[in-house]
Short mmCIF file of C-alpha atoms and ligand atoms in Angstrom, two decimals:
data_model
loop_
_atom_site.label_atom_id
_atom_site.label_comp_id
_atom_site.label_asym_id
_atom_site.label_seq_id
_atom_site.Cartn_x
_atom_site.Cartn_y
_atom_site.Cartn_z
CA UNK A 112 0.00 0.00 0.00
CA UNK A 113 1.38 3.18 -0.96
CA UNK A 114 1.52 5.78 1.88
CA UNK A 115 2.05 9.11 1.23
CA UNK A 116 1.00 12.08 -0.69
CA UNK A 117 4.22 14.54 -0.11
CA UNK A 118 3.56 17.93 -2.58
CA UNK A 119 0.05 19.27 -2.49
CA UNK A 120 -0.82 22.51 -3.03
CA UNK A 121 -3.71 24.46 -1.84
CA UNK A 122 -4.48 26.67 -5.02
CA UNK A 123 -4.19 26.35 -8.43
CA UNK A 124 -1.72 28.80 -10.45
CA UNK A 125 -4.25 31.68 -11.98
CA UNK A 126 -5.98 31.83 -9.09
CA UNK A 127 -6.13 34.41 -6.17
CA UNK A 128 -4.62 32.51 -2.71
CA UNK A 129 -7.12 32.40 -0.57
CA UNK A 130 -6.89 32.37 3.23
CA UNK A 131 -6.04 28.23 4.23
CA UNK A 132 -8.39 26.69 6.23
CA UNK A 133 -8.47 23.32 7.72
CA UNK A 134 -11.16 22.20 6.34
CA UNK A 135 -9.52 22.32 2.90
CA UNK A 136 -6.42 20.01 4.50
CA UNK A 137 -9.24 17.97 6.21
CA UNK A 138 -10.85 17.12 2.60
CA UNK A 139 -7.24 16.43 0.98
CA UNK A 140 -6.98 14.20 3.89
CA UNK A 141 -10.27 12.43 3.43
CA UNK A 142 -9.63 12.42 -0.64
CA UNK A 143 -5.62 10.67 0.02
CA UNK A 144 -7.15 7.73 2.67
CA UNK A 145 -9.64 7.02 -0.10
CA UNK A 146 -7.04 6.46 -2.31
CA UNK A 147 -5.14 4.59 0.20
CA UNK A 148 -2.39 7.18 1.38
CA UNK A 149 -2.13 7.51 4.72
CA UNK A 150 0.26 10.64 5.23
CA UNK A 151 0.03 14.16 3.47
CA UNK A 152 2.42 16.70 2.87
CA UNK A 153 1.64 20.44 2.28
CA UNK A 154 4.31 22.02 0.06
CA UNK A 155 2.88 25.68 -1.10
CA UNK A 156 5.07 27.28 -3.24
CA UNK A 157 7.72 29.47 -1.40
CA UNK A 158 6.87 32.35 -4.04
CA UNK A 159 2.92 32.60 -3.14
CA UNK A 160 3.96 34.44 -0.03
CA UNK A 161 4.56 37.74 0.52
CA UNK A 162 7.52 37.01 2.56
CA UNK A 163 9.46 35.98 -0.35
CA UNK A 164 8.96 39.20 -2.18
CA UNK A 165 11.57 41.37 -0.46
CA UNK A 166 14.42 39.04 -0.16
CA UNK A 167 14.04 37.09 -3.98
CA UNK A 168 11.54 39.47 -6.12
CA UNK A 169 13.77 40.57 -8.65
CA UNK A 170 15.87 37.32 -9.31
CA UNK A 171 15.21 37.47 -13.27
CA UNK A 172 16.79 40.84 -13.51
CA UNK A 173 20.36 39.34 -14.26
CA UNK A 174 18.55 37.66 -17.96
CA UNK A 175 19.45 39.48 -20.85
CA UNK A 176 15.61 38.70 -22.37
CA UNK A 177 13.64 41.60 -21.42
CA UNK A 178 10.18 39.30 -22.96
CA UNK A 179 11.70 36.71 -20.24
CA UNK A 180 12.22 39.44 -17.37
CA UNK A 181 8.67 41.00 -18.06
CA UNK A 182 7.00 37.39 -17.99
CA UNK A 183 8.48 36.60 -14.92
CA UNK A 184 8.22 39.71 -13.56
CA UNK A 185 4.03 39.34 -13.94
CA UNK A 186 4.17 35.83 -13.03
CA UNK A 187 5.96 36.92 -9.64
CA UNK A 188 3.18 39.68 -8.88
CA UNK A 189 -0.17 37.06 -9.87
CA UNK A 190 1.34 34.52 -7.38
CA UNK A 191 3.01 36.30 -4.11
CA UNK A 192 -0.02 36.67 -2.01
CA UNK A 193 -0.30 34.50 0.83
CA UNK A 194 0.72 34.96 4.47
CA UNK A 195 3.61 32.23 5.14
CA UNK A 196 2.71 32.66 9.02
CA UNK A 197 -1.02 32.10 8.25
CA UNK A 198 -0.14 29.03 6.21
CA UNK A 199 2.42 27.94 8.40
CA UNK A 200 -0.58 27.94 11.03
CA UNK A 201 -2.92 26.48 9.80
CA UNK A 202 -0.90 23.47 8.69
CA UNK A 203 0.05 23.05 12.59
CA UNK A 204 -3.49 23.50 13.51
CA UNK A 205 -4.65 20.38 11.12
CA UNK A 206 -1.76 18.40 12.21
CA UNK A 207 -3.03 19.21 16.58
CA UNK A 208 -6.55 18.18 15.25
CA UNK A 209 -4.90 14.90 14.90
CA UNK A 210 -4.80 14.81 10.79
CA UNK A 211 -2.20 13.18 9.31
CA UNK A 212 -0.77 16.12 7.47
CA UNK A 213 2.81 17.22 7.86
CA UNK A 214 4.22 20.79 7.11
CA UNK A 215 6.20 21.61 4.05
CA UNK A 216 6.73 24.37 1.90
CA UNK A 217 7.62 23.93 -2.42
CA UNK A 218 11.17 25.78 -2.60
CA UNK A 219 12.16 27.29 -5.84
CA UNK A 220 15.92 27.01 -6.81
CA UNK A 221 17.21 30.98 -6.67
CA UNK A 222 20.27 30.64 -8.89
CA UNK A 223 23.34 32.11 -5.87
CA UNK A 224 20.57 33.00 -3.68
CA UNK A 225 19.91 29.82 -1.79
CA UNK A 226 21.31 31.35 1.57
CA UNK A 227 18.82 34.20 1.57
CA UNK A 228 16.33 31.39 1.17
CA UNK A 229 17.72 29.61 3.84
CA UNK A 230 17.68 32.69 6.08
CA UNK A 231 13.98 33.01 5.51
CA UNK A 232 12.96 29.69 6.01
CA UNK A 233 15.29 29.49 9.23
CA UNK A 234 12.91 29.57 12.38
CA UNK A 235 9.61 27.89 10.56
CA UNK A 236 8.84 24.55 11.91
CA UNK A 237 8.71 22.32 8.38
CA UNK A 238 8.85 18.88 8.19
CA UNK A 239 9.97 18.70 4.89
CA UNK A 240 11.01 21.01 2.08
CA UNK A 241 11.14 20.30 -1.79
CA UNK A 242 13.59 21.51 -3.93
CA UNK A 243 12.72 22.82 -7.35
CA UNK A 244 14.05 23.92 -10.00
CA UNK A 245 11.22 25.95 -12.28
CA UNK A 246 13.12 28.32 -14.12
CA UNK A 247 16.37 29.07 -16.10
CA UNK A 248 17.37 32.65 -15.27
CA UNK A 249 14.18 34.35 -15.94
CA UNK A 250 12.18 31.54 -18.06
CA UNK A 251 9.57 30.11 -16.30
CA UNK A 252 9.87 26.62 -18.69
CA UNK A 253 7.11 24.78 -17.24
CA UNK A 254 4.55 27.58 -17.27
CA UNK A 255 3.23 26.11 -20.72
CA UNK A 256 0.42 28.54 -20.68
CA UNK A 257 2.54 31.65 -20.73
CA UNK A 258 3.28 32.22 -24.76
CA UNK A 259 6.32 34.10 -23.82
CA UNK A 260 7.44 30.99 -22.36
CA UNK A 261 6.48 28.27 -24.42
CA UNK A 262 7.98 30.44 -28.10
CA UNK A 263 11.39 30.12 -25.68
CA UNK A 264 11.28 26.18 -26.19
CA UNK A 265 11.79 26.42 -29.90
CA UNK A 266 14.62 29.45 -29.67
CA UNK A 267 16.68 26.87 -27.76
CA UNK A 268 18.37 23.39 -28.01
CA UNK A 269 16.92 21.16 -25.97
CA UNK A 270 20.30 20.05 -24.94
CA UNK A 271 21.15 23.17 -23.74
CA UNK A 272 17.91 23.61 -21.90
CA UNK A 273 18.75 20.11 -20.07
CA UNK A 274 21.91 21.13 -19.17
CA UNK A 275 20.52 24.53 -17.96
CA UNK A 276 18.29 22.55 -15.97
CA UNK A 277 20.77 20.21 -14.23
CA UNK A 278 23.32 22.77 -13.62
CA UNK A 279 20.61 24.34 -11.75
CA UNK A 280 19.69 21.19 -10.01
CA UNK A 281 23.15 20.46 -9.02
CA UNK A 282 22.99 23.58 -7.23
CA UNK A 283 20.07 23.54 -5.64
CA UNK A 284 21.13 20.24 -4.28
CA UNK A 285 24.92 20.89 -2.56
CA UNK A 286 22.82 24.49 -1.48
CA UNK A 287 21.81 21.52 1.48
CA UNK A 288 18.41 24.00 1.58
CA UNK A 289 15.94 21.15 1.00
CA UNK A 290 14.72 17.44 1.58
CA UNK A 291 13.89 16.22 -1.41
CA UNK A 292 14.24 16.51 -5.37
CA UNK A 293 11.07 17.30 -6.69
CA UNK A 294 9.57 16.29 -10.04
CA UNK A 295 13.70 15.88 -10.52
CA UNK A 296 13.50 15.52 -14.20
CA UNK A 297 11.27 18.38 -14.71
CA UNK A 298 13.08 19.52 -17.80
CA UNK A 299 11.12 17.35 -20.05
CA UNK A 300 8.02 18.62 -19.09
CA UNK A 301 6.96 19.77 -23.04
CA UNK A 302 7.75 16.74 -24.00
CA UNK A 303 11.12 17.09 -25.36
CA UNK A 304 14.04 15.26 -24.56
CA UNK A 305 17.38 15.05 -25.54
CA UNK A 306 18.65 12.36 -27.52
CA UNK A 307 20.92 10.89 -24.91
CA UNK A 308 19.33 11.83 -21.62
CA UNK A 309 21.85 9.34 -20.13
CA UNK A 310 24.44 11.79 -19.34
CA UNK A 311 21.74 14.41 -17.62
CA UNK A 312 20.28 11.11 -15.64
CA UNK A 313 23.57 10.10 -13.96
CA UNK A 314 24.17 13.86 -12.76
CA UNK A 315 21.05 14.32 -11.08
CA UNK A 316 21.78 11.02 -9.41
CA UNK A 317 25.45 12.06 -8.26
CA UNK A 318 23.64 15.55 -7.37
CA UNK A 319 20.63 13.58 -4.86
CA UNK A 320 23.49 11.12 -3.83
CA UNK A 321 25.86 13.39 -2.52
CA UNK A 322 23.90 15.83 -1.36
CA UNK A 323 21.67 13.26 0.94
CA UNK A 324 18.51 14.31 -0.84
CA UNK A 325 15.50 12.00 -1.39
CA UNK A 326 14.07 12.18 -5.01
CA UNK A 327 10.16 12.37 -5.53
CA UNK A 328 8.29 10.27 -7.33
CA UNK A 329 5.49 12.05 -9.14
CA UNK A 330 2.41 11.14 -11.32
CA UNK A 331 2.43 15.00 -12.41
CA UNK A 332 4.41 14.44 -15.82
CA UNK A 333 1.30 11.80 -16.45
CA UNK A 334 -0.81 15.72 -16.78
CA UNK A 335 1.79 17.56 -18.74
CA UNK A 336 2.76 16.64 -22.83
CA UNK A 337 5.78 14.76 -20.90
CA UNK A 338 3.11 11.86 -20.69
CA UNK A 339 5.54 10.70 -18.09
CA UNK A 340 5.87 10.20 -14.56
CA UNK A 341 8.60 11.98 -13.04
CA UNK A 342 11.13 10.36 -12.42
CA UNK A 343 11.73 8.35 -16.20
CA UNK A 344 12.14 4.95 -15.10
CA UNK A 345 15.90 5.03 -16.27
CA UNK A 346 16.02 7.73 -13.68
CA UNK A 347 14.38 6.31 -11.12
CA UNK A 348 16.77 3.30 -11.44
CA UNK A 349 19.90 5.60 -11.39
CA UNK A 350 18.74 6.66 -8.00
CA UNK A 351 17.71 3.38 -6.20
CA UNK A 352 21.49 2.31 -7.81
CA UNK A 353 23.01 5.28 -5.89
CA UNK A 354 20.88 4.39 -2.66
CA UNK A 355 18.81 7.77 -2.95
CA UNK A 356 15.55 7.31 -0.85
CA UNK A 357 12.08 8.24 -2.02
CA UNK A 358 9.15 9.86 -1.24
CA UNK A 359 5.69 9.66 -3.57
CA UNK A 360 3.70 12.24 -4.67
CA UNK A 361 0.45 13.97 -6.83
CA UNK A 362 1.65 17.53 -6.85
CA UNK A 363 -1.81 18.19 -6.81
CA UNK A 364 -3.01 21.82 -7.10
CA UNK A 365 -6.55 20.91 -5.72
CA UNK A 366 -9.15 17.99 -4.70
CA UNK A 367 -9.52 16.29 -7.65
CA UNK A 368 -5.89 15.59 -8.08
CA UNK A 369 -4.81 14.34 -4.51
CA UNK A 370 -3.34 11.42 -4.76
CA UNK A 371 -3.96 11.05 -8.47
CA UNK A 372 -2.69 7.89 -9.98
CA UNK A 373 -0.93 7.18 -6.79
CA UNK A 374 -1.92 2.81 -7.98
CA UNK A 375 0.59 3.60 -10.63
CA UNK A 376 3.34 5.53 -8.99
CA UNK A 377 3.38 2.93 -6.70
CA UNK A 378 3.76 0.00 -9.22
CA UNK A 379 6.58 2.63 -10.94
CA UNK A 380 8.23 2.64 -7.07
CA UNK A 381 8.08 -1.26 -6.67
CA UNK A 382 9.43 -2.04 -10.45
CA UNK A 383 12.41 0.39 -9.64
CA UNK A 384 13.07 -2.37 -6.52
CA UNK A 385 12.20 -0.25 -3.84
CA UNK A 386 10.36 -1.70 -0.78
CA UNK A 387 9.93 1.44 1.85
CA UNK A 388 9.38 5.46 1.31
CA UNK A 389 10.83 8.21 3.30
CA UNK A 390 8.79 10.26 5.42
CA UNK A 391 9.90 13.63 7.41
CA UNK A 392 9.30 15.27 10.40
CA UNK A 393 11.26 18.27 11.54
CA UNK A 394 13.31 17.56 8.49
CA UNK A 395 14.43 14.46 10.08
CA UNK A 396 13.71 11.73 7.26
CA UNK A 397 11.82 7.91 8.92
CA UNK A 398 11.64 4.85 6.32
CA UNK A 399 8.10 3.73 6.07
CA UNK A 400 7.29 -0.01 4.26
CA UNK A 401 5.94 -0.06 1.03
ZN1 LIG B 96 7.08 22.19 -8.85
ZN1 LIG B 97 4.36 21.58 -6.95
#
């Protein structure tokens, strides 16, 4: 039985962030137990809250692309919203009601600005916090529904975009900010893929590996023209190889998706020859059976 549901979200991108409640964390709970996952994690991205805005607003000013900058720059102001101390809250409150919901937060990689994150984050009582990467200097290259950044996919090689994208994720990774990899091959998220991924697979293993990481394993890339889960199974085999633990996840970004496909992901988990998941509490990671 697969146990765990570890980065939900509690509103979808284009809309407003409303105020959390635990109510909403109450009916994630109830939807994840129906699909037989016992644990939750919470993992709001770090740029909905307003918290973020003074020490990282402004990290796409270094790209030369001023179409880039500007996206980014509106993407920045339609997200950063929330109260991180109201979230943070209401998380704790759910968890002292006695549901099974731990507190995380969705960190974005901030290319040489990982301590400032750090210093933020420093004093909050999370569980468990993903690492990210969503963006290449100022390109936002999952946010398929921009324009701006979707006409970027075909000014670039997709080779170059991969190794962007790892660089990045090595990074992020020996930063020593986060728990876990998330969605760790995010860079084929359009669907395109380099012709020898090999190479880019066996770096983001060495990255999680040395960096004592766990790697998520997501049915999100089953939603996105990857048509994958994320890991690829070559992937996921790299990092049960390099003795990277796991954690399983929806990504969901509201009810209907919690826990989505979660029968699959854990078939993907079991294939791969893994027999337990990694849980967290105060960042301190606990093997749990499969
Ligand atoms: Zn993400
Ligand atoms: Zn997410």
């Amino acid at each position: 039985m697969l146990v765990l549901d570890y980065h939900l979200h509690l509103w979808p991108h284009g809309t407003r962030a409303t105020g959390a409640t635990i109510e909403q964390l109450a009916a994630y709970c109830e939807a994840a137990r129906a699909a037989g996952v016992t644990e939750i994690a919470v993992t709001e991205h770090l740029f909905r809250f307003v918290q973020a805005d003074a020490p990282l607003a402004g990290f796409w000013e270094d790209d030369p692309d001023p179409a880039l900058r500007a996206s980014m720059a509106a993407y920045w102001e339609s997200h950063n919203q929330a109260d991180l101390d109201d979230y943070v809250e209401t998380a704790l409150a759910a968890k002292d009601a006695g549901l099974p919901v731990v507190l995380g937060l969705e960190v974005d990689h901030y290319r040489g600005r990982m301590d400032k994150v750090a210093a933020l984050l420093d004093g909050y009582p999370f569980d468990v916090l993903l690492g990210s990467v969503h963006w290449i200097g100022a390109w936002g290259f999952d946010i398929l529904e921009d324009p701006v950044a979707l006409a970027e996919w075909d000014r670039r090689t997709v080779e170059s975009v991969w190794d962007a994208y790892t660089t990045d994720l090595e990074e992020l990774a020996a930063s020593g900010a986060c728990d876990v990899l998330a969605h760790p091959d995010l860079a084929k998220v359009a669907g395109r893929r380099p012709e020898v991924p090999e190479e880019f697979y066996d770096r983001m293993a060495e990255a999680a590996a040395s960096s004592g990481m766990a790697a998520e394993v997501s049915s999100a890339g089953w939603r996105k023209p990857a048509g994958e889960a994320y890991p690829a199974p070559a992937l996921l085999d790299r990092f049960h190889r390099a003795g990277v633990p796991i954690t399983t996840a929806s990504d969901a970004h509201e009810l209907p998706t919690v826990a989505h496909r979660s029968d699959d992901v854990r078939a993907m988990v079991a294939a791969a020859g893994y027999t337990e998941l990694t849980a967290f509490s105060a960042r301190r990671r606990r093997a749990v059976p499969v």
